[in-house]
Each structure stands twice: as C-alpha cells, then as structure tokens.
mmCIF file of C-alpha atoms in Angstrom:
data_model
loop_
_atom_site.group_PDB
_atom_site.id
_atom_site.type_symbol
_atom_site.label_atom_id
_atom_site.label_comp_id
_atom_site.label_asym_id
_atom_site.label_seq_id
_atom_site.Cartn_x
_atom_site.Cartn_y
_atom_site.Cartn_z
ATOM 1 C CA UNK A 1 19.682 -6.355 110.508
ATOM 2 C CA UNK A 2 18.422 -4.788 107.246
ATOM 3 C CA UNK A 3 18.524 -1.010 107.742
ATOM 4 C CA UNK A 4 17.093 -0.115 104.310
ATOM 5 C CA UNK A 5 14.452 -2.895 104.271
ATOM 6 C CA UNK A 6 15.419 -4.228 100.855
ATOM 7 C CA UNK A 7 15.608 -7.859 102.010
ATOM 8 C CA UNK A 8 19.426 -7.989 101.930
ATOM 9 C CA UNK A 9 21.195 -8.236 105.293
ATOM 10 C CA UNK A 10 23.389 -5.226 106.032
ATOM 11 C CA UNK A 11 26.486 -7.477 106.123
ATOM 12 C CA UNK A 12 25.893 -8.493 102.488
ATOM 13 C CA UNK A 13 24.412 -5.158 101.335
ATOM 14 C CA UNK A 14 26.867 -2.875 99.468
ATOM 15 C CA UNK A 15 24.424 0.036 100.093
ATOM 16 C CA UNK A 16 22.941 -0.721 103.548
ATOM 17 C CA UNK A 17 21.235 2.690 103.835
ATOM 18 C CA UNK A 18 19.654 2.697 100.322
ATOM 19 C CA UNK A 19 17.221 0.040 99.126
ATOM 20 C CA UNK A 20 18.215 -1.801 95.971
ATOM 21 C CA UNK A 21 17.781 -5.163 94.264
ATOM 22 C CA UNK A 22 19.837 -8.249 95.122
ATOM 23 C CA UNK A 23 20.982 -8.344 91.461
ATOM 24 C CA UNK A 24 22.893 -5.103 92.182
ATOM 25 C CA UNK A 25 24.193 -6.164 95.633
ATOM 26 C CA UNK A 26 21.496 -4.193 97.439
ATOM 27 C CA UNK A 27 22.241 -0.890 95.676
ATOM 28 C CA UNK A 28 19.761 0.959 93.474
ATOM 29 C CA UNK A 29 20.470 0.865 89.753
ATOM 30 C CA UNK A 30 22.041 4.162 88.668
ATOM 31 C CA UNK A 31 20.810 6.481 85.926
ATOM 32 C CA UNK A 32 24.031 8.446 85.287
ATOM 33 C CA UNK A 33 22.589 10.774 82.649
ATOM 34 C CA UNK A 34 19.238 11.325 84.404
ATOM 35 C CA UNK A 35 17.139 10.435 81.361
ATOM 36 C CA UNK A 36 14.883 7.954 83.124
ATOM 37 C CA UNK A 37 16.558 4.893 81.573
ATOM 38 C CA UNK A 38 18.631 2.930 84.088
ATOM 39 C CA UNK A 39 22.283 2.476 83.119
ATOM 40 C CA UNK A 40 21.826 -1.310 82.953
ATOM 41 C CA UNK A 41 19.251 -0.791 80.152
ATOM 42 C CA UNK A 42 20.704 2.418 78.664
ATOM 43 C CA UNK A 43 22.578 2.027 75.377
ATOM 44 C CA UNK A 44 23.990 5.553 75.864
ATOM 45 C CA UNK A 45 24.449 5.805 79.660
ATOM 46 C CA UNK A 46 26.538 8.985 79.514
ATOM 47 C CA UNK A 47 24.238 11.108 77.337
ATOM 48 C CA UNK A 48 20.572 11.827 78.011
ATOM 49 C CA UNK A 49 18.176 10.248 75.572
ATOM 50 C CA UNK A 50 14.645 8.917 75.409
ATOM 51 C CA UNK A 51 13.024 5.732 76.621
ATOM 52 C CA UNK A 52 11.803 5.095 73.049
ATOM 53 C CA UNK A 53 15.395 5.200 71.782
ATOM 54 C CA UNK A 54 16.854 2.947 74.532
ATOM 55 C CA UNK A 55 18.355 5.882 76.417
ATOM 56 C CA UNK A 56 20.118 7.385 73.389
ATOM 57 C CA UNK A 57 19.361 10.857 72.039
ATOM 58 C CA UNK A 58 16.890 11.065 69.184
ATOM 59 C CA UNK A 59 18.782 12.048 66.089
ATOM 60 C CA UNK A 60 16.984 13.586 63.151
ATOM 61 C CA UNK A 61 18.391 13.748 59.648
ATOM 62 C CA UNK A 62 20.321 16.861 58.640
ATOM 63 C CA UNK A 63 19.091 19.375 56.075
ATOM 64 C CA UNK A 64 21.476 17.770 53.573
ATOM 65 C CA UNK A 65 20.002 14.313 54.198
ATOM 66 C CA UNK A 66 16.477 15.705 53.802
ATOM 67 C CA UNK A 67 17.524 17.379 50.527
ATOM 68 C CA UNK A 68 18.861 14.033 49.280
ATOM 69 C CA UNK A 69 15.642 12.283 50.325
ATOM 70 C CA UNK A 70 13.621 14.790 48.343
ATOM 71 C CA UNK A 71 15.884 14.542 45.304
ATOM 72 C CA UNK A 72 15.129 10.810 45.343
ATOM 73 C CA UNK A 73 11.428 11.277 46.111
ATOM 74 C CA UNK A 74 10.964 13.647 43.173
ATOM 75 C CA UNK A 75 12.159 10.933 40.800
ATOM 76 C CA UNK A 76 9.455 8.443 41.816
ATOM 77 C CA UNK A 77 7.409 7.803 38.686
ATOM 78 C CA UNK A 78 3.736 6.847 38.508
ATOM 79 C CA UNK A 79 1.560 5.539 35.722
ATOM 80 C CA UNK A 80 -0.255 8.474 34.094
ATOM 81 C CA UNK A 81 -3.364 9.450 36.048
ATOM 82 C CA UNK A 82 -2.886 6.568 38.510
ATOM 83 C CA UNK A 83 -1.299 5.920 41.883
ATOM 84 C CA UNK A 84 0.573 2.832 40.661
ATOM 85 C CA UNK A 85 4.334 3.290 40.959
ATOM 86 C CA UNK A 86 6.366 2.490 37.855
ATOM 87 C CA UNK A 87 8.763 -0.438 38.190
ATOM 88 C CA UNK A 88 11.827 1.697 37.379
ATOM 89 C CA UNK A 89 11.284 3.589 40.657
ATOM 90 C CA UNK A 90 12.105 0.509 42.774
ATOM 91 C CA UNK A 91 15.815 1.375 43.118
ATOM 92 C CA UNK A 92 15.249 4.924 44.300
ATOM 93 C CA UNK A 93 12.523 3.755 46.694
ATOM 94 C CA UNK A 94 14.950 1.267 48.257
ATOM 95 C CA UNK A 95 17.483 4.104 48.642
ATOM 96 C CA UNK A 96 14.758 6.037 50.504
ATOM 97 C CA UNK A 97 14.055 2.998 52.719
ATOM 98 C CA UNK A 98 17.762 2.812 53.630
ATOM 99 C CA UNK A 99 17.900 6.505 54.576
ATOM 100 C CA UNK A 100 14.690 6.383 56.617
ATOM 101 C CA UNK A 101 15.936 3.326 58.494
ATOM 102 C CA UNK A 102 19.174 5.127 59.411
ATOM 103 C CA UNK A 103 16.990 7.523 61.425
ATOM 104 C CA UNK A 104 14.863 4.872 63.082
ATOM 105 C CA UNK A 105 13.172 7.179 65.590
ATOM 106 C CA UNK A 106 12.404 10.101 63.260
ATOM 107 C CA UNK A 107 8.888 10.511 61.879
ATOM 108 C CA UNK A 108 8.208 11.614 58.322
ATOM 109 C CA UNK A 109 5.338 12.893 56.206
ATOM 110 C CA UNK A 110 5.021 11.792 52.610
ATOM 111 C CA UNK A 111 3.348 14.471 50.518
ATOM 112 C CA UNK A 112 1.818 13.974 47.097
ATOM 113 C CA UNK A 113 1.515 16.895 44.657
ATOM 114 C CA UNK A 114 0.064 17.256 41.163
ATOM 115 C CA UNK A 115 0.054 19.819 38.391
ATOM 116 C CA UNK A 116 -3.139 21.710 37.500
ATOM 117 C CA UNK A 117 -4.167 19.442 34.623
ATOM 118 C CA UNK A 118 -7.591 17.945 35.398
ATOM 119 C CA UNK A 119 -10.087 18.915 38.061
ATOM 120 C CA UNK A 120 -9.025 20.091 41.494
ATOM 121 C CA UNK A 121 -11.018 17.286 43.116
ATOM 122 C CA UNK A 122 -9.395 14.619 40.938
ATOM 123 C CA UNK A 123 -5.925 16.048 41.600
ATOM 124 C CA UNK A 124 -6.507 16.035 45.358
ATOM 125 C CA UNK A 125 -7.620 12.401 45.241
ATOM 126 C CA UNK A 126 -4.716 11.409 42.967
ATOM 127 C CA UNK A 127 -2.071 13.143 45.098
ATOM 128 C CA UNK A 128 -3.459 11.526 48.246
ATOM 129 C CA UNK A 129 -3.470 8.067 46.612
ATOM 130 C CA UNK A 130 0.099 8.521 45.367
ATOM 131 C CA UNK A 131 1.366 9.597 48.805
ATOM 132 C CA UNK A 132 -0.332 6.515 50.306
ATOM 133 C CA UNK A 133 1.168 4.281 47.600
ATOM 134 C CA UNK A 134 4.662 5.498 48.487
ATOM 135 C CA UNK A 135 3.981 5.040 52.210
ATOM 136 C CA UNK A 136 2.704 1.495 51.588
ATOM 137 C CA UNK A 137 5.784 0.657 49.525
ATOM 138 C CA UNK A 138 8.113 1.937 52.253
ATOM 139 C CA UNK A 139 6.247 -0.003 54.959
ATOM 140 C CA UNK A 140 6.301 -3.218 52.887
ATOM 141 C CA UNK A 141 10.052 -2.781 52.584
ATOM 142 C CA UNK A 142 10.882 -2.361 56.261
ATOM 143 C CA UNK A 143 9.987 1.154 57.436
ATOM 144 C CA UNK A 144 7.828 1.184 60.589
ATOM 145 C CA UNK A 145 4.386 2.428 59.525
ATOM 146 C CA UNK A 146 3.928 4.389 62.760
ATOM 147 C CA UNK A 147 6.797 6.661 61.680
ATOM 148 C CA UNK A 148 5.072 7.644 58.437
ATOM 149 C CA UNK A 149 2.056 9.685 57.484
ATOM 150 C CA UNK A 150 0.819 10.451 53.992
ATOM 151 C CA UNK A 151 -1.114 13.408 52.656
ATOM 152 C CA UNK A 152 -2.066 14.704 49.253
ATOM 153 C CA UNK A 153 -2.071 18.388 48.396
ATOM 154 C CA UNK A 154 -3.249 18.186 44.806
ATOM 155 C CA UNK A 155 -2.316 21.298 42.874
ATOM 156 C CA UNK A 156 -2.329 23.603 45.940
ATOM 157 C CA UNK A 157 1.452 23.830 46.459
ATOM 158 C CA UNK A 158 3.126 24.274 43.064
ATOM 159 C CA UNK A 159 6.887 24.787 42.933
ATOM 160 C CA UNK A 160 6.850 25.897 39.302
ATOM 161 C CA UNK A 161 4.520 27.369 36.686
ATOM 162 C CA UNK A 162 1.703 25.162 35.394
ATOM 163 C CA UNK A 163 1.879 27.059 32.065
ATOM 164 C CA UNK A 164 4.754 24.992 30.654
ATOM 165 C CA UNK A 165 5.307 21.270 30.201
ATOM 166 C CA UNK A 166 8.531 21.436 32.283
ATOM 167 C CA UNK A 167 6.771 23.390 35.026
ATOM 168 C CA UNK A 168 3.911 20.885 35.208
ATOM 169 C CA UNK A 169 6.447 18.037 35.386
ATOM 170 C CA UNK A 170 8.145 19.734 38.360
ATOM 171 C CA UNK A 171 4.800 20.155 40.119
ATOM 172 C CA UNK A 172 3.995 16.426 39.800
ATOM 173 C CA UNK A 173 6.079 15.146 42.691
ATOM 174 C CA UNK A 174 6.370 13.401 46.016
ATOM 175 C CA UNK A 175 8.111 15.106 48.941
ATOM 176 C CA UNK A 176 9.288 13.618 52.219
ATOM 177 C CA UNK A 177 9.523 15.907 55.250
ATOM 178 C CA UNK A 178 10.272 15.492 58.934
ATOM 179 C CA UNK A 179 7.041 15.378 60.895
ATOM 180 C CA UNK A 180 6.662 18.396 63.155
#
C-alpha cells in the first residue's frame, strides 16, 4: 500500500500520510523559517529570507557604510568638462566595488552633479554622462549591472554655494545612494 500516493510503499515511507520525494524518504522537504525556500536549498534555514538571496535575509548597508561610500564617491575625479575618469581615481573606485560587493543584493543609484558653470543643458548632459561612466567602471570591475542605475542632476541639487571656487568644487560630485 501507498496511503499518500507518493510512489513509496508505506513500509519504506517515513511519512506514509504525507506525500514527499524518495530523496527525502517519502517526506516533504521542510521550510523551517517559512520563507518559501526549502531547507535543503536554504543557506539560512532558521531565519526568513528571500529566494533571490538563497533564503537569507536581504541586508542593506548601514548609514555609516553609505557615508563612507559617499566620501569615496566624492573624490572621484574627471577630466575637465568630460565624463572621462582620471586615472588617480582607480583606487577609490576599487574600494567602492569592494563595498558594493559586500552587499550583493542591495541596489544603488549613482548620481552625477555639477556646479553652475556652463549652461544648464550642458551640465545635465555632463552629470548624466559622468554617472554612467562611474556605473560602467563598477560593472567592468565586478558589480552586477542590474543592481545599479545612473542619473545626472546637473546643477539642480547643490550642496554648497556656486559663488565660491570651494563651493563649486563641492557641487561637482558623484553620490551613491540605496535605491528606494
């Protein structure tokens, strides 16, 4: 007899009243944390997570980590009036790659910003191109492109005055934020 109809005879079936695969002696595979990922496939079987993260909880970077990311991002240097990244920024970009890869399921936006020198249209185009250049660099160095988006804001979101040289320098920046 096979009471549960799973193809395993009741005498050999460890769970004769519940259908399950032969690989688990006729018992259904458990999902101890109820996250939809079976324990046999769940890398964190005792805490609910997501299918995308192999059953482990999605962990986003802390505020402190995001602050560090942005300290690094603000030091990325570009050739004047261009989206080409200066060679001396390679080290800080690789530090950013390492941080982003520590949070392999988090999604980020890369934002480009300019000062108010030049036309608004040119600044919008330049900030967009610079954000894309940073995204491309990160992707080429191991960050999954589907976790990144890039957008330019031109001169629309200054963090300092555009009336001084120091203020304009602060406004020319790249920021990295968690995607909402």
